PDB file of C-alpha atoms in Angstrom:
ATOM      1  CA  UNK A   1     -28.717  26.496 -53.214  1.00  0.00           C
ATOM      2  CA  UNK A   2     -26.703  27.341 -50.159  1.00  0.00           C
ATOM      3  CA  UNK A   3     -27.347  25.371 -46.405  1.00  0.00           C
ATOM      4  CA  UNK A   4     -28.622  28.662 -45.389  1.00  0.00           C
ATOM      5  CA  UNK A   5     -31.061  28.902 -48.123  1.00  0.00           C
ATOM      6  CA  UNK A   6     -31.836  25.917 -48.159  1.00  0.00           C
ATOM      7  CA  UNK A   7     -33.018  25.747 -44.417  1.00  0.00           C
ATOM      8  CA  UNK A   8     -34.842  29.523 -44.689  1.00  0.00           C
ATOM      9  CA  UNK A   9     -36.806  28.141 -47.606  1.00  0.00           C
ATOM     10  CA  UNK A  10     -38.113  25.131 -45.754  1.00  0.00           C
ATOM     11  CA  UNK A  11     -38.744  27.083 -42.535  1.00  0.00           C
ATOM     12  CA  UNK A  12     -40.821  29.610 -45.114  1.00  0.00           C
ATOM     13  CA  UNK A  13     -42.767  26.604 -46.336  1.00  0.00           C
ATOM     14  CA  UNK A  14     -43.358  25.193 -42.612  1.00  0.00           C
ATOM     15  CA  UNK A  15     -44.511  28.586 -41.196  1.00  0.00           C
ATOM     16  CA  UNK A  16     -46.683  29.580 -44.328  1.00  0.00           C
ATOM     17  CA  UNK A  17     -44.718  32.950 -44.880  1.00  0.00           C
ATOM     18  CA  UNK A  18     -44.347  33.601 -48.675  1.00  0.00           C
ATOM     19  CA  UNK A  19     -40.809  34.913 -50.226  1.00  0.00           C
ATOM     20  CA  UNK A  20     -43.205  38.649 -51.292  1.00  0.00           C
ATOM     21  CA  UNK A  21     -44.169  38.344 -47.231  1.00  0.00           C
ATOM     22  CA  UNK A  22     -40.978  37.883 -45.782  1.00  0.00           C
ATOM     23  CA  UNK A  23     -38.991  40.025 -48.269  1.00  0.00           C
ATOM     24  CA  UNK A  24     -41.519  42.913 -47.272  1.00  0.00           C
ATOM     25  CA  UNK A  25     -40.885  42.407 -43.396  1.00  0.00           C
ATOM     26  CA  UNK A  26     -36.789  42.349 -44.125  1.00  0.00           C
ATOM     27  CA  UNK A  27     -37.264  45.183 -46.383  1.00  0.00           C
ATOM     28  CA  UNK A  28     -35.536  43.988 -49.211  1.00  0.00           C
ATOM     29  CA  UNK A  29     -36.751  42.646 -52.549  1.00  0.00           C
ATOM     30  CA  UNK A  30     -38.241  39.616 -53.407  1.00  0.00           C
ATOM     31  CA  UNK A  31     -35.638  39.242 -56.096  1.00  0.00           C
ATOM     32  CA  UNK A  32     -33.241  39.786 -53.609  1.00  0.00           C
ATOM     33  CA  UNK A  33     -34.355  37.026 -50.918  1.00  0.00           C
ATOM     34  CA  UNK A  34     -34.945  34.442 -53.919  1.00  0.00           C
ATOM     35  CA  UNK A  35     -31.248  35.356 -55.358  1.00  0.00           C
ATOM     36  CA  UNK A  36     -29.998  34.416 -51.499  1.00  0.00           C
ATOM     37  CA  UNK A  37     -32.036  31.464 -50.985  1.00  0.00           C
ATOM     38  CA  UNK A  38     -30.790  30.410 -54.231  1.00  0.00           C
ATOM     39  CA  UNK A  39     -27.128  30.873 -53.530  1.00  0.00           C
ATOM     40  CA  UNK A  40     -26.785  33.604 -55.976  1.00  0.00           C
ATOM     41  CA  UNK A  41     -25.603  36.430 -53.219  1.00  0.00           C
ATOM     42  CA  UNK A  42     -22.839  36.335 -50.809  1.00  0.00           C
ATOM     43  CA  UNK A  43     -23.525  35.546 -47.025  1.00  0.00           C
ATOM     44  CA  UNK A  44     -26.040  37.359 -45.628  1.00  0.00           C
ATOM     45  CA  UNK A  45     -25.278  39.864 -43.576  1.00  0.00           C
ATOM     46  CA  UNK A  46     -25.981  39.808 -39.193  1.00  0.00           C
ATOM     47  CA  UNK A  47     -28.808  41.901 -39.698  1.00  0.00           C
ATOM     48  CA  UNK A  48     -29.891  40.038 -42.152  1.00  0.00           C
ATOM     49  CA  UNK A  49     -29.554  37.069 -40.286  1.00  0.00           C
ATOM     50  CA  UNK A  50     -31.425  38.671 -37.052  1.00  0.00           C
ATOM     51  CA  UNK A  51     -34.487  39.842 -39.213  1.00  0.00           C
ATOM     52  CA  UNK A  52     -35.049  36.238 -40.752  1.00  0.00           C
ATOM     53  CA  UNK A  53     -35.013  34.915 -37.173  1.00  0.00           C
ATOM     54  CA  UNK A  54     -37.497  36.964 -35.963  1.00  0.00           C
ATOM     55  CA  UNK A  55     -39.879  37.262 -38.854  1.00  0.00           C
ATOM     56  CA  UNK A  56     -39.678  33.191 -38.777  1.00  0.00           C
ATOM     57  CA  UNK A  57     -40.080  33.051 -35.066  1.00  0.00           C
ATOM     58  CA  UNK A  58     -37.159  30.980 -34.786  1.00  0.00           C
ATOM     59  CA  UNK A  59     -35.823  30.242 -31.130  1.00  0.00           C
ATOM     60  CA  UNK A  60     -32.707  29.131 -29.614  1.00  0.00           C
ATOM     61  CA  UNK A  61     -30.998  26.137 -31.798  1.00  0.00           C
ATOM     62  CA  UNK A  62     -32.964  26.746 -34.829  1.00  0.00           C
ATOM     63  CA  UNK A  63     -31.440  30.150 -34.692  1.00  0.00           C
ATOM     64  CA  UNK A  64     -28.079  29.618 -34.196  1.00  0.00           C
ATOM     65  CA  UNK A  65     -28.374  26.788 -36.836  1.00  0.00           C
ATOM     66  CA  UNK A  66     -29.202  29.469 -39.136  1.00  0.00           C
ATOM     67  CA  UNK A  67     -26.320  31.703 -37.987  1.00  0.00           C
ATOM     68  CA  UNK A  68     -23.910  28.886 -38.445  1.00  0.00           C
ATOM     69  CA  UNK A  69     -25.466  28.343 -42.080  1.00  0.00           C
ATOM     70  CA  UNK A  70     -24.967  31.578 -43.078  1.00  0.00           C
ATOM     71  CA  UNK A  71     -21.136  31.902 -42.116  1.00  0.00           C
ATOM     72  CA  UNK A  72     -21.273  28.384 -44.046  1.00  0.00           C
ATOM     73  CA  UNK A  73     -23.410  29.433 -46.960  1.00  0.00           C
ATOM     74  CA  UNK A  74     -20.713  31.851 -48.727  1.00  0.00           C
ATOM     75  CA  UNK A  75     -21.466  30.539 -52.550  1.00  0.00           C
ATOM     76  CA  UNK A  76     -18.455  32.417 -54.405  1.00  0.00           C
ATOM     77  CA  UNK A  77     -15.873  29.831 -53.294  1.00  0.00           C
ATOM     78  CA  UNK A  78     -13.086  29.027 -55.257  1.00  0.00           C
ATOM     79  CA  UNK A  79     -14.806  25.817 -56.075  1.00  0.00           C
ATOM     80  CA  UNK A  80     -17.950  26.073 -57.572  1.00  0.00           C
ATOM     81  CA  UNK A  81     -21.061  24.515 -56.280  1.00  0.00           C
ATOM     82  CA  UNK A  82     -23.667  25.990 -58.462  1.00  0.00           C
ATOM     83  CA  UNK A  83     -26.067  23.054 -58.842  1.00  0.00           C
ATOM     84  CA  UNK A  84     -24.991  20.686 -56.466  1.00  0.00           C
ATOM     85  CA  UNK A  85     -26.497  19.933 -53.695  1.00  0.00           C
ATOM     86  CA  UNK A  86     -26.456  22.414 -50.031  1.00  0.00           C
ATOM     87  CA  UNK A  87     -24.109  19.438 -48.174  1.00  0.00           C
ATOM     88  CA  UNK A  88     -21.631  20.402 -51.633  1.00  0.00           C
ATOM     89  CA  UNK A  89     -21.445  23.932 -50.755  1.00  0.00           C
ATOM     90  CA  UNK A  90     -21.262  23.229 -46.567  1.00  0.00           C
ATOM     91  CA  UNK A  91     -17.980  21.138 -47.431  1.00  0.00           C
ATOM     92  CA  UNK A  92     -16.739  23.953 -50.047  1.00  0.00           C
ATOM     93  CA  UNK A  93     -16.882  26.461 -47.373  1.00  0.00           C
ATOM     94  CA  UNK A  94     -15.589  24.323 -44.491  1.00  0.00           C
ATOM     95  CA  UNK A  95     -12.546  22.929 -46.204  1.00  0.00           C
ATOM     96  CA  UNK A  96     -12.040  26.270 -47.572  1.00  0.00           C
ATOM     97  CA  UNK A  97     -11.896  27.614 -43.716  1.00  0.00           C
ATOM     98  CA  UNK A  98      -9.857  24.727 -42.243  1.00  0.00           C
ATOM     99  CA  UNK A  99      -7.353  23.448 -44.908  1.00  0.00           C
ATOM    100  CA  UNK A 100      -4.499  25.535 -43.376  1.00  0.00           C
ATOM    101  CA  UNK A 101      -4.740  23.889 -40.321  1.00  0.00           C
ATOM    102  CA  UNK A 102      -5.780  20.342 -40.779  1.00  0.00           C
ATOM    103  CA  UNK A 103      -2.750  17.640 -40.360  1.00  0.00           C
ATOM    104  CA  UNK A 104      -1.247  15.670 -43.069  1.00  0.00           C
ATOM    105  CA  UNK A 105      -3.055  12.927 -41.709  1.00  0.00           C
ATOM    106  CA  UNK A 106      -6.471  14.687 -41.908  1.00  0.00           C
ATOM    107  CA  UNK A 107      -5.886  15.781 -45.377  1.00  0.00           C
ATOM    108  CA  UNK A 108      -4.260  11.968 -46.499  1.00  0.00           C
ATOM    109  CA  UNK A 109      -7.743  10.777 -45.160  1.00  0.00           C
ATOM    110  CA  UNK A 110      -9.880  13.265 -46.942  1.00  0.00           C
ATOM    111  CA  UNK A 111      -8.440  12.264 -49.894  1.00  0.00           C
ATOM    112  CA  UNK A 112      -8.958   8.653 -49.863  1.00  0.00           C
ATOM    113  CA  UNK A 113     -12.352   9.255 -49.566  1.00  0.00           C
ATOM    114  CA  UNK A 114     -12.449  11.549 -52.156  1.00  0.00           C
ATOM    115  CA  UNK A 115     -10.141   8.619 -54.099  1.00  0.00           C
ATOM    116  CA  UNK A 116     -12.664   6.200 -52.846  1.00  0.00           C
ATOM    117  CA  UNK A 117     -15.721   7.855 -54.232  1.00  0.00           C
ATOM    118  CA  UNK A 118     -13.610   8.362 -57.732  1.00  0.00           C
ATOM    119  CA  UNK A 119     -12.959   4.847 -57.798  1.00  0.00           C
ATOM    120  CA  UNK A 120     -16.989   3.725 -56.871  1.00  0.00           C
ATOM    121  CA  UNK A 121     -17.576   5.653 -60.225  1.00  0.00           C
ATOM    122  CA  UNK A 122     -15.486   4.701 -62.639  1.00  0.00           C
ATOM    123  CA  UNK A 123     -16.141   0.904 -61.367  1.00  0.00           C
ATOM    124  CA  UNK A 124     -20.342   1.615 -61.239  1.00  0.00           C
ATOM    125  CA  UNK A 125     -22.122   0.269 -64.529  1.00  0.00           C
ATOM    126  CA  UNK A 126     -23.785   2.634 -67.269  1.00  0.00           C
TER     127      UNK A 126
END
């Protein structure tokens, strides 16, 4: 699951509107919105975007949450994401859009955490 479909799903489940209900007020399959919630299709597009935020009744910060999602949310990265969790795919993307221009230090840093984590796991008990 992408950020983006991640967050539409539980703003779905808050407002009571059902994937067959919103997919008929965006005009596009059920399939379809289930596929994108799911991660399974590319960023959604502005329109897209716009529809969900007014069928939701989503105001101000909540929508431009979603907007940043969805420029966040592109699941055909070059690394794959596909069943990890939406904060997997948020870093994909991000690193993905900054790596040319982070600093040495920056990307020394990133990986020692990265190290770090390796390290936790090979240490933790079975």
């Amino acid at each position: 699951m992408t950020p983006f479909g991640q967050r539409v799903r539980a703003l779905r489940a808050a407002r009571g509107v059902t994937l067959a209900q919103m997919a008929g007020a965006l005009g596009v399959t059920p399939a379809y919105l289930s596929a994108l919630e799911h991660g399974k299709r590319g960023r959604p597009t502005f329109v897209l975007i716009q529809g969900v935020i007014h069928v939701l009744g989503v105001i101000w910060d909540e929508a431009d949450e979603l907007v940043r999602l969805a420029d966040l949310s592109h699941p055909r990265v070059t690394v794959d994401t596909a069943g990890l969790d939406a904060e997997a795919t948020l870093l994909a993307n991000r690193l993905a859009r900054e790596i040319a221009v982070l600093e040495r230090d920056e990307l020394k840093r990133l990986a020692d955490i990265l190290d770090e984590a390796a390290i936790r796991r090979t240490a933790a008990p079975d």
